[in-house]
Structure formats: structure tokens, C-alpha cells
Amino acid sequence: MRSERGSCEAITGAGFVRAEIPGTAGQGGPSSPPCTGDWAALRPASTSHGPVLHAVLERRTALVRSSASRTSRGQVLAANIDTVVVTVPLGSPLKHGRTERMLALAWESGAQPVVVLTKADQCADVQLAVAEVSEVAPGADVVVTSAVTGLGLATLRTVLNGTIVLLGPSGAGKSTLGNQLLGEDRLATGAVRDVDGKGRHTTAWRELVPLPGGGVLLDTPGLRSIGLHDAQDGLEQTFAEIEHLAQNCRFTDCAHVSEPGCAVRAAVTAGTVPQRRLDSYRQLLRENAYAASRTDAQLRAEREAAKKDITRHLRATYQFRERRQ
């Protein structure tokens, strides 16, 4: 399924159809905003209009980030995915903080992350890059690839499974990698700027494309903003070594700042955990906690608004009855 404003494109037993998205979608009705990868129920076409989205089925997995509008609601980037390919370009300096953010989203989705280092032909020390990225990606396979030389593509195909989503910043080589997996130049690609290594959004929307060897590929536009949304479990898996060390801290609520008996701080002092890694962990925890507090505040506001509506309705009913008497 590919979703656009007011309509979506879906594949059915009769082929591709375009269905209208009703205005109640996402407002607590039987429909919720559809996303690429969703399974949905459609009302058949009638003489007056075409097919209409009736309901979005419960998602098995979902890749969710904080809304770009900075509201308390999350934005679903992809649904019912099995593998999240986190693309990290080797043609520019590594940004481990960004990789950790994407991994937290990937783990939280319920899918299996795979870190793919693209553009290996532009890297002077691939082994060093692999070692650095492997340290920030515990539990995830790290595969080195090059679309120019074909390096690592066969290996990558062996670790991908089911519905695959490509995640990463603009210019990371997602669409080029996708074309290699598809065996054809189907996804639009563009050059990156020499000044900062950044690219433009060549992918304008998310859509599902069948892979020749089985499975489905979902290409996404490059993400400039990767805000966390209710990603506590994803953070725990992304920073698994810190979570493991924290079990040996003297205090169960240790913040790993200056508390006595902090096993995490001891590991930083000993050099087994980089200070940058701990700083990133604490920063993302704070960001996630703030996002959760905004969500709770939104829910409280919605409940209060509903109570006020009921009260106004009852008051109007009583006043109407009194006037009739």
C-alpha cells in the first residue's frame, strides 16, 4: 500500500486499486491513517464513487518516529516490516549518534535491524569503520557494501528477510542499494553534494516493490529528523552493554552521573565503554522521556475535553427538560 493525501494505492486480488481515505481516518473511527505496509479492509466501489478505506488492520510491527510537526503523536513510517536496513554511508564522516537513533527506532519497531555500510569504495579504512559501527550496533549484523564494485551484496541478501525497509539520511545510498537488490534501476537516485556529503530527497514517497528472489522492499525518503517516540525498549537494546552494566550499580535508579558505586561510570573510567556512548545514551533517554511526557499530557487533555463535552451535553439536556416542564 502507498498512501498519499486523501487516497491510497493498494494491491488486491484484482490488482492495483486507488481507494479514498475518509476524513474520519485517525480520529478514533474505524479507520486509522494508513501507512505503507499496512493491511487494510476496503469497501467496494459503487456507482457514485470508487473503493473507500474501511479499516486498517492491527499492525504486527511498526516503525514510528516523533512527528515532524512536534506534536505528541508519532508518525508511522512503515508497517508490518521484518527487517530494517539502517544505511550508514562511508563516503562521509561517521555519525554514531545518528546511527544509534535509527537503531533505537528499528529495535522498537519489533523488526530485526541490519546495519549496511554503503559506499565502501569511498572509504580509506573500511575495517576501522566496521569496528566502530559494530560497537554501537550490538545484536545487529553489520554488512559492508559498494554499489560500484558489488562488494557485500551477496552477503546482504542472505541476512535480509520478508518485508524490508531502507532507513537512513538523504545521500546514504538507500535507493542505489535498493536498485541493486531489485536488479534494475527502478528507484530514483541522485548525486550528493561534495561540500557536506548530503543528498537531496530523490524518493518522494514510500512504496512497496516486490524483490525478484521473494520478499518486498520498502524505500523511504531520507530522514532529516529522527525523533524518538516511546522507544524505551529500543534504547535498551541499542545500548545493551550499558543496560547490562547498570544492573550492578549500587542504586537501582542510578543516573550514571556522580552516584557512588556506579558500574557504568566505572566502565567508562576503565575505558571499556566510551564516554561518547554514555553521553548519547543519556541524551536519548532524556529525549524519549520528554516525548512520553508530551504524549501523556495530550492524552490527559483529550480525556478532559471528552468529560467537558459530556458535561455540556448533560447540562443542555437538563435545561431543555426544565423548559418543557
PDB file of C-alpha atoms in Angstrom:
ATOM      1  CA  MET A   1       0.000   0.000   0.000  1.00  0.00           C
ATOM      2  CA  ARG A   2       1.150   3.515  -0.820  1.00  0.00           C
ATOM      3  CA  SER A   3      -0.584   6.357   0.957  1.00  0.00           C
ATOM      4  CA  GLU A   4      -0.990   9.892  -0.384  1.00  0.00           C
ATOM      5  CA  ARG A   5      -3.103  12.820   0.748  1.00  0.00           C
ATOM      6  CA  GLY A   6      -6.759  11.782   0.631  1.00  0.00           C
ATOM      7  CA  SER A   7      -6.172   8.452  -1.088  1.00  0.00           C
ATOM      8  CA  CYS A   8      -4.034   5.341  -1.080  1.00  0.00           C
ATOM      9  CA  GLU A   9      -2.878   2.801  -3.614  1.00  0.00           C
ATOM     10  CA  ALA A  10      -3.480  -0.816  -2.617  1.00  0.00           C
ATOM     11  CA  ILE A  11      -2.873  -4.215  -4.137  1.00  0.00           C
ATOM     12  CA  THR A  12      -5.874  -6.551  -4.145  1.00  0.00           C
ATOM     13  CA  GLY A  13      -6.748  -9.865  -5.694  1.00  0.00           C
ATOM     14  CA  ALA A  14      -7.920  -7.938  -8.729  1.00  0.00           C
ATOM     15  CA  GLY A  15      -4.716  -5.897  -8.985  1.00  0.00           C
ATOM     16  CA  PHE A  16      -3.830  -2.307  -8.030  1.00  0.00           C
ATOM     17  CA  VAL A  17      -6.661  -0.005  -6.986  1.00  0.00           C
ATOM     18  CA  ARG A  18      -6.814   3.579  -5.710  1.00  0.00           C
ATOM     19  CA  ALA A  19      -9.016   3.951  -2.640  1.00  0.00           C
ATOM     20  CA  GLU A  20     -10.332   7.073  -0.966  1.00  0.00           C
ATOM     21  CA  ILE A  21      -9.269   7.731   2.626  1.00  0.00           C
ATOM     22  CA  PRO A  22     -12.280   9.042   4.594  1.00  0.00           C
ATOM     23  CA  GLY A  23     -11.954  12.131   6.768  1.00  0.00           C
ATOM     24  CA  THR A  24     -12.534  10.028   9.910  1.00  0.00           C
ATOM     25  CA  ALA A  25      -9.199   8.248   9.484  1.00  0.00           C
ATOM     26  CA  GLY A  26      -7.069   8.822  12.567  1.00  0.00           C
ATOM     27  CA  GLN A  27      -9.909  10.441  14.543  1.00  0.00           C
ATOM     28  CA  GLY A  28     -10.901   7.437  16.580  1.00  0.00           C
ATOM     29  CA  GLY A  29     -13.246   5.981  13.966  1.00  0.00           C
ATOM     30  CA  PRO A  30     -12.970   2.502  12.424  1.00  0.00           C
ATOM     31  CA  SER A  31     -10.105   3.748  10.270  1.00  0.00           C
ATOM     32  CA  SER A  32      -6.645   4.936  11.250  1.00  0.00           C
ATOM     33  CA  PRO A  33      -4.226   6.728   8.917  1.00  0.00           C
ATOM     34  CA  PRO A  34      -2.900   4.064   6.549  1.00  0.00           C
ATOM     35  CA  CYS A  35       0.812   3.634   6.009  1.00  0.00           C
ATOM     36  CA  THR A  36       2.914   1.767   3.501  1.00  0.00           C
ATOM     37  CA  GLY A  37       2.955  -1.883   4.507  1.00  0.00           C
ATOM     38  CA  ASP A  38      -0.495  -1.853   6.122  1.00  0.00           C
ATOM     39  CA  TRP A  39      -3.132  -4.487   5.543  1.00  0.00           C
ATOM     40  CA  ALA A  40      -6.488  -2.779   5.130  1.00  0.00           C
ATOM     41  CA  ALA A  41     -10.157  -3.522   4.536  1.00  0.00           C
ATOM     42  CA  LEU A  42     -11.752  -1.662   1.617  1.00  0.00           C
ATOM     43  CA  ARG A  43     -15.398  -1.015   0.837  1.00  0.00           C
ATOM     44  CA  PRO A  44     -16.017  -1.974  -2.798  1.00  0.00           C
ATOM     45  CA  ALA A  45     -16.594   0.634  -5.455  1.00  0.00           C
ATOM     46  CA  SER A  46     -20.158   1.781  -6.074  1.00  0.00           C
ATOM     47  CA  THR A  47     -21.845   3.686  -8.865  1.00  0.00           C
ATOM     48  CA  SER A  48     -21.149   7.002  -7.077  1.00  0.00           C
ATOM     49  CA  HIS A  49     -17.518   6.572  -6.064  1.00  0.00           C
ATOM     50  CA  GLY A  50     -14.555   4.211  -6.103  1.00  0.00           C
ATOM     51  CA  PRO A  51     -13.252   1.952  -3.329  1.00  0.00           C
ATOM     52  CA  VAL A  52     -13.068   3.503   0.153  1.00  0.00           C
ATOM     53  CA  LEU A  53     -10.751   2.600   3.024  1.00  0.00           C
ATOM     54  CA  HIS A  54     -12.880   0.979   5.737  1.00  0.00           C
ATOM     55  CA  ALA A  55     -10.304  -0.052   8.362  1.00  0.00           C
ATOM     56  CA  VAL A  56      -6.597  -0.585   8.882  1.00  0.00           C
ATOM     57  CA  LEU A  57      -5.849  -3.993  10.362  1.00  0.00           C
ATOM     58  CA  GLU A  58      -3.749  -4.338  13.512  1.00  0.00           C
ATOM     59  CA  ARG A  59      -0.052  -3.908  12.758  1.00  0.00           C
ATOM     60  CA  ARG A  60       2.364  -6.720  13.531  1.00  0.00           C
ATOM     61  CA  THR A  61       5.328  -4.315  13.606  1.00  0.00           C
ATOM     62  CA  ALA A  62       5.607  -0.563  13.046  1.00  0.00           C
ATOM     63  CA  LEU A  63       8.487   1.850  12.537  1.00  0.00           C
ATOM     64  CA  VAL A  64       7.466   5.024  14.389  1.00  0.00           C
ATOM     65  CA  ARG A  65       9.261   8.321  14.895  1.00  0.00           C
ATOM     66  CA  SER A  66       8.282  11.509  16.649  1.00  0.00           C
ATOM     67  CA  SER A  67       6.022  13.587  14.423  1.00  0.00           C
ATOM     68  CA  ALA A  68       7.796  16.186  12.308  1.00  0.00           C
ATOM     69  CA  SER A  69       5.147  18.665  13.494  1.00  0.00           C
ATOM     70  CA  ARG A  70       6.479  18.243  17.048  1.00  0.00           C
ATOM     71  CA  THR A  71       3.086  17.146  18.324  1.00  0.00           C
ATOM     72  CA  SER A  72       2.741  14.391  20.897  1.00  0.00           C
ATOM     73  CA  ARG A  73       1.663  11.880  18.261  1.00  0.00           C
ATOM     74  CA  GLY A  74       4.085   9.594  16.480  1.00  0.00           C
ATOM     75  CA  GLN A  75       4.440   9.223  12.721  1.00  0.00           C
ATOM     76  CA  VAL A  76       4.354   5.680  11.350  1.00  0.00           C
ATOM     77  CA  LEU A  77       6.999   5.350   8.641  1.00  0.00           C
ATOM     78  CA  ALA A  78       6.388   1.698   7.745  1.00  0.00           C
ATOM     79  CA  ALA A  79       4.140  -1.118   8.937  1.00  0.00           C
ATOM     80  CA  ASN A  80       4.357  -4.917   9.103  1.00  0.00           C
ATOM     81  CA  ILE A  81       8.083  -4.978   8.361  1.00  0.00           C
ATOM     82  CA  ASP A  82      10.500  -7.826   9.110  1.00  0.00           C
ATOM     83  CA  THR A  83      13.905  -6.229   8.510  1.00  0.00           C
ATOM     84  CA  VAL A  84      15.057  -2.633   8.967  1.00  0.00           C
ATOM     85  CA  VAL A  85      18.142  -1.807   6.904  1.00  0.00           C
ATOM     86  CA  VAL A  86      19.924   1.077   8.635  1.00  0.00           C
ATOM     87  CA  THR A  87      22.132   2.637   5.962  1.00  0.00           C
ATOM     88  CA  VAL A  88      25.372   4.311   7.057  1.00  0.00           C
ATOM     89  CA  PRO A  89      27.391   5.977   4.248  1.00  0.00           C
ATOM     90  CA  LEU A  90      31.162   5.533   4.370  1.00  0.00           C
ATOM     91  CA  GLY A  91      31.700   8.395   1.922  1.00  0.00           C
ATOM     92  CA  SER A  92      31.415  10.934   4.767  1.00  0.00           C
ATOM     93  CA  PRO A  93      32.458  11.022   8.452  1.00  0.00           C
ATOM     94  CA  LEU A  94      30.601   8.508  10.610  1.00  0.00           C
ATOM     95  CA  LYS A  95      27.892   9.932  12.861  1.00  0.00           C
ATOM     96  CA  HIS A  96      27.400   7.319  15.559  1.00  0.00           C
ATOM     97  CA  GLY A  97      24.719   9.312  17.371  1.00  0.00           C
ATOM     98  CA  ARG A  98      22.523   9.239  14.256  1.00  0.00           C
ATOM     99  CA  THR A  99      23.121   5.510  13.838  1.00  0.00           C
ATOM    100  CA  GLU A 100      22.119   4.898  17.464  1.00  0.00           C
ATOM    101  CA  ARG A 101      18.914   6.870  16.947  1.00  0.00           C
ATOM    102  CA  MET A 102      17.967   4.847  13.881  1.00  0.00           C
ATOM    103  CA  LEU A 103      18.790   1.598  15.661  1.00  0.00           C
ATOM    104  CA  ALA A 104      16.574   2.576  18.608  1.00  0.00           C
ATOM    105  CA  LEU A 105      13.687   3.156  16.172  1.00  0.00           C
ATOM    106  CA  ALA A 106      14.449  -0.109  14.407  1.00  0.00           C
ATOM    107  CA  TRP A 107      14.582  -2.227  17.566  1.00  0.00           C
ATOM    108  CA  GLU A 108      11.428  -0.572  18.930  1.00  0.00           C
ATOM    109  CA  SER A 109       9.545  -1.451  15.744  1.00  0.00           C
ATOM    110  CA  GLY A 110       9.725  -5.158  16.518  1.00  0.00           C
ATOM    111  CA  ALA A 111      11.664  -5.898  13.328  1.00  0.00           C
ATOM    112  CA  GLN A 112      15.285  -7.059  13.036  1.00  0.00           C
ATOM    113  CA  PRO A 113      17.834  -4.297  12.302  1.00  0.00           C
ATOM    114  CA  VAL A 114      20.684  -4.804   9.838  1.00  0.00           C
ATOM    115  CA  VAL A 115      23.320  -2.079   9.549  1.00  0.00           C
ATOM    116  CA  VAL A 116      24.567  -1.649   5.986  1.00  0.00           C
ATOM    117  CA  LEU A 117      27.710   0.405   5.408  1.00  0.00           C
ATOM    118  CA  THR A 118      27.317   1.829   1.905  1.00  0.00           C
ATOM    119  CA  LYS A 119      29.868   3.419  -0.441  1.00  0.00           C
ATOM    120  CA  ALA A 120      32.771   1.317   0.828  1.00  0.00           C
ATOM    121  CA  ASP A 121      34.718   2.274  -2.312  1.00  0.00           C
ATOM    122  CA  GLN A 122      34.923   5.837  -0.894  1.00  0.00           C
ATOM    123  CA  CYS A 123      36.362   4.794   2.475  1.00  0.00           C
ATOM    124  CA  ALA A 124      40.105   4.740   3.218  1.00  0.00           C
ATOM    125  CA  ASP A 125      39.866   2.334   6.213  1.00  0.00           C
ATOM    126  CA  VAL A 126      36.863   0.020   5.948  1.00  0.00           C
ATOM    127  CA  GLN A 127      37.995  -2.270   8.769  1.00  0.00           C
ATOM    128  CA  LEU A 128      38.165   0.622  11.219  1.00  0.00           C
ATOM    129  CA  ALA A 129      34.697   1.786  10.171  1.00  0.00           C
ATOM    130  CA  VAL A 130      33.286  -1.708  10.675  1.00  0.00           C
ATOM    131  CA  ALA A 131      34.843  -1.919  14.140  1.00  0.00           C
ATOM    132  CA  GLU A 132      33.420   1.453  15.175  1.00  0.00           C
ATOM    133  CA  VAL A 133      29.915   0.775  13.884  1.00  0.00           C
ATOM    134  CA  SER A 134      29.864  -2.731  15.376  1.00  0.00           C
ATOM    135  CA  GLU A 135      30.447  -1.188  18.820  1.00  0.00           C
ATOM    136  CA  VAL A 136      27.314   0.952  18.515  1.00  0.00           C
ATOM    137  CA  ALA A 137      25.161  -1.807  16.979  1.00  0.00           C
ATOM    138  CA  PRO A 138      25.090  -4.739  19.435  1.00  0.00           C
ATOM    139  CA  GLY A 139      22.855  -7.562  18.262  1.00  0.00           C
ATOM    140  CA  ALA A 140      22.663  -6.343  14.653  1.00  0.00           C
ATOM    141  CA  ASP A 141      24.523  -7.672  11.616  1.00  0.00           C
ATOM    142  CA  VAL A 142      26.907  -5.147  10.038  1.00  0.00           C
ATOM    143  CA  VAL A 143      27.432  -5.595   6.286  1.00  0.00           C
ATOM    144  CA  VAL A 144      29.831  -3.607   4.103  1.00  0.00           C
ATOM    145  CA  THR A 145      28.622  -2.851   0.572  1.00  0.00           C
ATOM    146  CA  SER A 146      29.586  -0.940  -2.542  1.00  0.00           C
ATOM    147  CA  ALA A 147      27.245  -0.404  -5.464  1.00  0.00           C
ATOM    148  CA  VAL A 148      30.281   0.421  -7.614  1.00  0.00           C
ATOM    149  CA  THR A 149      32.216  -2.811  -7.044  1.00  0.00           C
ATOM    150  CA  GLY A 150      29.358  -5.093  -5.949  1.00  0.00           C
ATOM    151  CA  LEU A 151      31.075  -5.754  -2.612  1.00  0.00           C
ATOM    152  CA  GLY A 152      28.880  -7.351   0.059  1.00  0.00           C
ATOM    153  CA  LEU A 153      25.647  -7.507  -1.958  1.00  0.00           C
ATOM    154  CA  ALA A 154      25.523 -11.311  -1.986  1.00  0.00           C
ATOM    155  CA  THR A 155      26.157 -11.384   1.762  1.00  0.00           C
ATOM    156  CA  LEU A 156      23.474  -8.774   2.351  1.00  0.00           C
ATOM    157  CA  ARG A 157      20.846 -10.816   0.512  1.00  0.00           C
ATOM    158  CA  THR A 158      21.435 -13.726   2.880  1.00  0.00           C
ATOM    159  CA  VAL A 159      20.591 -11.680   6.007  1.00  0.00           C
ATOM    160  CA  LEU A 160      17.508  -9.902   4.642  1.00  0.00           C
ATOM    161  CA  ASN A 161      14.113 -11.409   5.283  1.00  0.00           C
ATOM    162  CA  GLY A 162      10.470 -10.727   4.479  1.00  0.00           C
ATOM    163  CA  THR A 163       9.377  -7.111   4.126  1.00  0.00           C
ATOM    164  CA  ILE A 164      12.481  -4.901   4.148  1.00  0.00           C
ATOM    165  CA  VAL A 165      12.545  -1.157   4.807  1.00  0.00           C
ATOM    166  CA  LEU A 166      15.516   1.063   3.960  1.00  0.00           C
ATOM    167  CA  LEU A 167      16.180   3.708   6.618  1.00  0.00           C
ATOM    168  CA  GLY A 168      18.755   6.470   6.572  1.00  0.00           C
ATOM    169  CA  PRO A 169      19.574  10.097   5.771  1.00  0.00           C
ATOM    170  CA  SER A 170      19.457  11.645   2.306  1.00  0.00           C
ATOM    171  CA  GLY A 171      22.544  10.723   0.322  1.00  0.00           C
ATOM    172  CA  ALA A 172      23.187   7.480   2.223  1.00  0.00           C
ATOM    173  CA  GLY A 173      22.690   5.423  -0.934  1.00  0.00           C
ATOM    174  CA  LYS A 174      19.357   3.813   0.022  1.00  0.00           C
ATOM    175  CA  SER A 175      17.810   3.957  -3.446  1.00  0.00           C
ATOM    176  CA  THR A 176      21.042   2.839  -5.105  1.00  0.00           C
ATOM    177  CA  LEU A 177      21.197  -0.096  -2.691  1.00  0.00           C
ATOM    178  CA  GLY A 178      17.541  -0.842  -3.392  1.00  0.00           C
ATOM    179  CA  ASN A 179      18.185  -0.928  -7.137  1.00  0.00           C
ATOM    180  CA  GLN A 180      20.999  -3.414  -6.566  1.00  0.00           C
ATOM    181  CA  LEU A 181      18.638  -5.673  -4.620  1.00  0.00           C
ATOM    182  CA  LEU A 182      15.916  -5.282  -7.266  1.00  0.00           C
ATOM    183  CA  GLY A 183      18.309  -5.948 -10.123  1.00  0.00           C
ATOM    184  CA  GLU A 184      17.068  -2.893 -12.044  1.00  0.00           C
ATOM    185  CA  ASP A 185      17.181   0.904 -11.857  1.00  0.00           C
ATOM    186  CA  ARG A 186      13.644   1.304 -10.591  1.00  0.00           C
ATOM    187  CA  LEU A 187      14.217   3.690  -7.668  1.00  0.00           C
ATOM    188  CA  ALA A 188      15.281   7.273  -8.411  1.00  0.00           C
ATOM    189  CA  THR A 189      18.815   8.190  -7.349  1.00  0.00           C
ATOM    190  CA  GLY A 190      20.758  11.460  -7.207  1.00  0.00           C
ATOM    191  CA  ALA A 191      24.248  12.759  -6.538  1.00  0.00           C
ATOM    192  CA  VAL A 192      25.336  14.119  -3.163  1.00  0.00           C
ATOM    193  CA  ARG A 193      26.977  17.497  -2.599  1.00  0.00           C
ATOM    194  CA  ASP A 194      30.758  17.456  -2.410  1.00  0.00           C
ATOM    195  CA  VAL A 195      30.698  20.201   0.251  1.00  0.00           C
ATOM    196  CA  ASP A 196      28.910  18.284   3.009  1.00  0.00           C
ATOM    197  CA  GLY A 197      28.157  14.845   1.572  1.00  0.00           C
ATOM    198  CA  LYS A 198      24.417  15.440   1.820  1.00  0.00           C
ATOM    199  CA  GLY A 199      21.917  14.480  -0.836  1.00  0.00           C
ATOM    200  CA  ARG A 200      18.514  15.644  -1.953  1.00  0.00           C
ATOM    201  CA  HIS A 201      15.301  13.665  -1.465  1.00  0.00           C
ATOM    202  CA  THR A 202      15.121  11.568  -4.628  1.00  0.00           C
ATOM    203  CA  THR A 203      12.496   9.288  -3.042  1.00  0.00           C
ATOM    204  CA  ALA A 204       9.322  11.360  -2.730  1.00  0.00           C
ATOM    205  CA  TRP A 205       7.118   8.745  -1.055  1.00  0.00           C
ATOM    206  CA  ARG A 206       7.172   5.285   0.485  1.00  0.00           C
ATOM    207  CA  GLU A 207       6.058   2.339  -1.611  1.00  0.00           C
ATOM    208  CA  LEU A 208       6.372  -1.447  -1.671  1.00  0.00           C
ATOM    209  CA  VAL A 209       8.278  -3.109  -4.514  1.00  0.00           C
ATOM    210  CA  PRO A 210       8.478  -6.926  -4.920  1.00  0.00           C
ATOM    211  CA  LEU A 211      12.000  -8.373  -4.815  1.00  0.00           C
ATOM    212  CA  PRO A 212      12.962 -10.880  -7.519  1.00  0.00           C
ATOM    213  CA  GLY A 213      14.062 -13.542  -5.006  1.00  0.00           C
ATOM    214  CA  GLY A 214      10.992 -13.175  -2.781  1.00  0.00           C
ATOM    215  CA  GLY A 215      10.072 -10.620  -0.158  1.00  0.00           C
ATOM    216  CA  VAL A 216       9.213  -6.950  -0.547  1.00  0.00           C
ATOM    217  CA  LEU A 217      11.332  -3.782  -0.483  1.00  0.00           C
ATOM    218  CA  LEU A 218      10.135  -0.503   1.030  1.00  0.00           C
ATOM    219  CA  ASP A 219      12.176   2.565   0.107  1.00  0.00           C
ATOM    220  CA  THR A 220      11.747   5.675   2.273  1.00  0.00           C
ATOM    221  CA  PRO A 221      12.634   9.341   1.749  1.00  0.00           C
ATOM    222  CA  GLY A 222      15.797  10.445   3.553  1.00  0.00           C
ATOM    223  CA  LEU A 223      15.154  11.456   7.162  1.00  0.00           C
ATOM    224  CA  ARG A 224      16.494  14.808   8.320  1.00  0.00           C
ATOM    225  CA  SER A 225      14.675  14.495  11.646  1.00  0.00           C
ATOM    226  CA  ILE A 226      14.822  11.244  13.606  1.00  0.00           C
ATOM    227  CA  GLY A 227      12.957  11.986  16.818  1.00  0.00           C
ATOM    228  CA  LEU A 228      12.235   9.165  19.248  1.00  0.00           C
ATOM    229  CA  HIS A 229       8.672   8.266  20.162  1.00  0.00           C
ATOM    230  CA  ASP A 230       8.044   5.852  23.038  1.00  0.00           C
ATOM    231  CA  ALA A 231      11.239   3.926  22.258  1.00  0.00           C
ATOM    232  CA  GLN A 232      12.293   2.710  25.713  1.00  0.00           C
ATOM    233  CA  ASP A 233      12.684  -0.931  24.662  1.00  0.00           C
ATOM    234  CA  GLY A 234      14.560   0.112  21.533  1.00  0.00           C
ATOM    235  CA  LEU A 235      17.006   2.178  23.593  1.00  0.00           C
ATOM    236  CA  GLU A 236      17.611  -0.705  25.967  1.00  0.00           C
ATOM    237  CA  GLN A 237      18.546  -2.954  23.061  1.00  0.00           C
ATOM    238  CA  THR A 238      20.617  -0.302  21.297  1.00  0.00           C
ATOM    239  CA  PHE A 239      22.640   0.314  24.473  1.00  0.00           C
ATOM    240  CA  ALA A 240      22.549  -3.282  25.685  1.00  0.00           C
ATOM    241  CA  GLU A 241      26.021  -3.179  27.255  1.00  0.00           C
ATOM    242  CA  ILE A 242      25.139  -0.117  29.359  1.00  0.00           C
ATOM    243  CA  GLU A 243      21.858  -1.685  30.442  1.00  0.00           C
ATOM    244  CA  HIS A 244      23.753  -4.823  31.461  1.00  0.00           C
ATOM    245  CA  LEU A 245      26.323  -2.844  33.460  1.00  0.00           C
ATOM    246  CA  ALA A 246      23.564  -0.818  35.148  1.00  0.00           C
ATOM    247  CA  GLN A 247      22.325  -3.970  36.855  1.00  0.00           C
ATOM    248  CA  ASN A 248      25.474  -3.850  39.015  1.00  0.00           C
ATOM    249  CA  CYS A 249      25.076  -0.201  40.081  1.00  0.00           C
ATOM    250  CA  ARG A 250      24.628   0.346  43.821  1.00  0.00           C
ATOM    251  CA  PHE A 251      21.350   2.211  43.291  1.00  0.00           C
ATOM    252  CA  THR A 252      18.544   0.873  41.102  1.00  0.00           C
ATOM    253  CA  ASP A 253      17.683   4.407  39.953  1.00  0.00           C
ATOM    254  CA  CYS A 254      21.292   5.331  39.194  1.00  0.00           C
ATOM    255  CA  ALA A 255      21.552   8.084  36.564  1.00  0.00           C
ATOM    256  CA  HIS A 256      25.226   7.256  35.887  1.00  0.00           C
ATOM    257  CA  VAL A 257      26.368  10.803  36.622  1.00  0.00           C
ATOM    258  CA  SER A 258      28.099  11.049  40.005  1.00  0.00           C
ATOM    259  CA  GLU A 259      26.423   8.390  42.160  1.00  0.00           C
ATOM    260  CA  PRO A 260      28.737   6.214  44.279  1.00  0.00           C
ATOM    261  CA  GLY A 261      29.029   2.609  43.196  1.00  0.00           C
ATOM    262  CA  CYS A 262      28.039   3.292  39.578  1.00  0.00           C
ATOM    263  CA  ALA A 263      29.150   0.321  37.473  1.00  0.00           C
ATOM    264  CA  VAL A 264      28.614   2.247  34.237  1.00  0.00           C
ATOM    265  CA  ARG A 265      30.852   5.137  35.270  1.00  0.00           C
ATOM    266  CA  ALA A 266      33.456   2.608  36.388  1.00  0.00           C
ATOM    267  CA  ALA A 267      33.404   1.051  32.915  1.00  0.00           C
ATOM    268  CA  VAL A 268      33.850   4.494  31.330  1.00  0.00           C
ATOM    269  CA  THR A 269      36.834   5.176  33.612  1.00  0.00           C
ATOM    270  CA  ALA A 270      38.306   1.783  32.723  1.00  0.00           C
ATOM    271  CA  GLY A 271      37.891   2.548  29.022  1.00  0.00           C
ATOM    272  CA  THR A 272      35.566  -0.376  28.251  1.00  0.00           C
ATOM    273  CA  VAL A 273      32.646   1.998  27.500  1.00  0.00           C
ATOM    274  CA  PRO A 274      33.368   5.230  25.563  1.00  0.00           C
ATOM    275  CA  GLN A 275      32.255   8.466  27.206  1.00  0.00           C
ATOM    276  CA  ARG A 276      30.565   9.439  23.927  1.00  0.00           C
ATOM    277  CA  ARG A 277      28.453   6.292  24.111  1.00  0.00           C
ATOM    278  CA  LEU A 278      27.250   7.079  27.648  1.00  0.00           C
ATOM    279  CA  ASP A 279      26.525  10.699  26.722  1.00  0.00           C
ATOM    280  CA  SER A 280      24.445   9.574  23.730  1.00  0.00           C
ATOM    281  CA  TYR A 281      22.560   7.071  25.893  1.00  0.00           C
ATOM    282  CA  ARG A 282      21.654   9.671  28.495  1.00  0.00           C
ATOM    283  CA  GLN A 283      20.664  12.227  25.845  1.00  0.00           C
ATOM    284  CA  LEU A 284      18.344   9.819  24.061  1.00  0.00           C
ATOM    285  CA  LEU A 285      16.817   8.706  27.366  1.00  0.00           C
ATOM    286  CA  ARG A 286      16.009  12.339  28.208  1.00  0.00           C
ATOM    287  CA  GLU A 287      14.540  12.916  24.756  1.00  0.00           C
ATOM    288  CA  ASN A 288      12.410   9.790  24.974  1.00  0.00           C
ATOM    289  CA  ALA A 289      11.179  10.691  28.466  1.00  0.00           C
ATOM    290  CA  TYR A 290      10.191  14.159  27.237  1.00  0.00           C
ATOM    291  CA  ALA A 291       8.318  12.693  24.274  1.00  0.00           C
ATOM    292  CA  ALA A 292       6.490  10.304  26.620  1.00  0.00           C
ATOM    293  CA  SER A 293       5.514  13.170  28.933  1.00  0.00           C
ATOM    294  CA  ARG A 294       4.064  15.107  25.976  1.00  0.00           C
ATOM    295  CA  THR A 295       2.058  12.050  24.960  1.00  0.00           C
ATOM    296  CA  ASP A 296       0.706  11.644  28.500  1.00  0.00           C
ATOM    297  CA  ALA A 297      -0.221  15.335  28.598  1.00  0.00           C
ATOM    298  CA  GLN A 298      -2.028  15.020  25.270  1.00  0.00           C
ATOM    299  CA  LEU A 299      -3.989  12.006  26.489  1.00  0.00           C
ATOM    300  CA  ARG A 300      -4.949  13.814  29.689  1.00  0.00           C
ATOM    301  CA  ALA A 301      -6.088  16.838  27.670  1.00  0.00           C
ATOM    302  CA  GLU A 302      -8.180  14.649  25.374  1.00  0.00           C
ATOM    303  CA  ARG A 303      -9.826  12.902  28.357  1.00  0.00           C
ATOM    304  CA  GLU A 304     -10.598  16.240  29.994  1.00  0.00           C
ATOM    305  CA  ALA A 305     -12.054  17.569  26.749  1.00  0.00           C
ATOM    306  CA  ALA A 306     -14.280  14.485  26.441  1.00  0.00           C
ATOM    307  CA  LYS A 307     -15.519  14.940  30.030  1.00  0.00           C
ATOM    308  CA  LYS A 308     -16.336  18.591  29.346  1.00  0.00           C
ATOM    309  CA  ASP A 309     -18.264  17.652  26.209  1.00  0.00           C
ATOM    310  CA  ILE A 310     -20.334  15.146  28.197  1.00  0.00           C
ATOM    311  CA  THR A 311     -20.975  17.715  30.922  1.00  0.00           C
ATOM    312  CA  ARG A 312     -22.095  20.336  28.387  1.00  0.00           C
ATOM    313  CA  HIS A 313     -24.368  17.818  26.726  1.00  0.00           C
ATOM    314  CA  LEU A 314     -25.982  16.788  30.033  1.00  0.00           C
ATOM    315  CA  ARG A 315     -26.425  20.424  31.090  1.00  0.00           C
ATOM    316  CA  ALA A 316     -28.134  21.226  27.799  1.00  0.00           C
ATOM    317  CA  THR A 317     -30.391  18.178  28.176  1.00  0.00           C
ATOM    318  CA  TYR A 318     -31.457  19.194  31.704  1.00  0.00           C
ATOM    319  CA  GLN A 319     -32.120  22.756  30.597  1.00  0.00           C
ATOM    320  CA  PHE A 320     -34.249  21.512  27.717  1.00  0.00           C
ATOM    321  CA  ARG A 321     -36.302  19.300  30.039  1.00  0.00           C
ATOM    322  CA  GLU A 322     -36.818  22.162  32.507  1.00  0.00           C
ATOM    323  CA  ARG A 323     -38.108  24.428  29.746  1.00  0.00           C
ATOM    324  CA  ARG A 324     -40.620  21.808  28.627  1.00  0.00           C
ATOM    325  CA  GLN A 325     -41.952  21.461  32.167  1.00  0.00           C
TER     326      GLN A 325
END
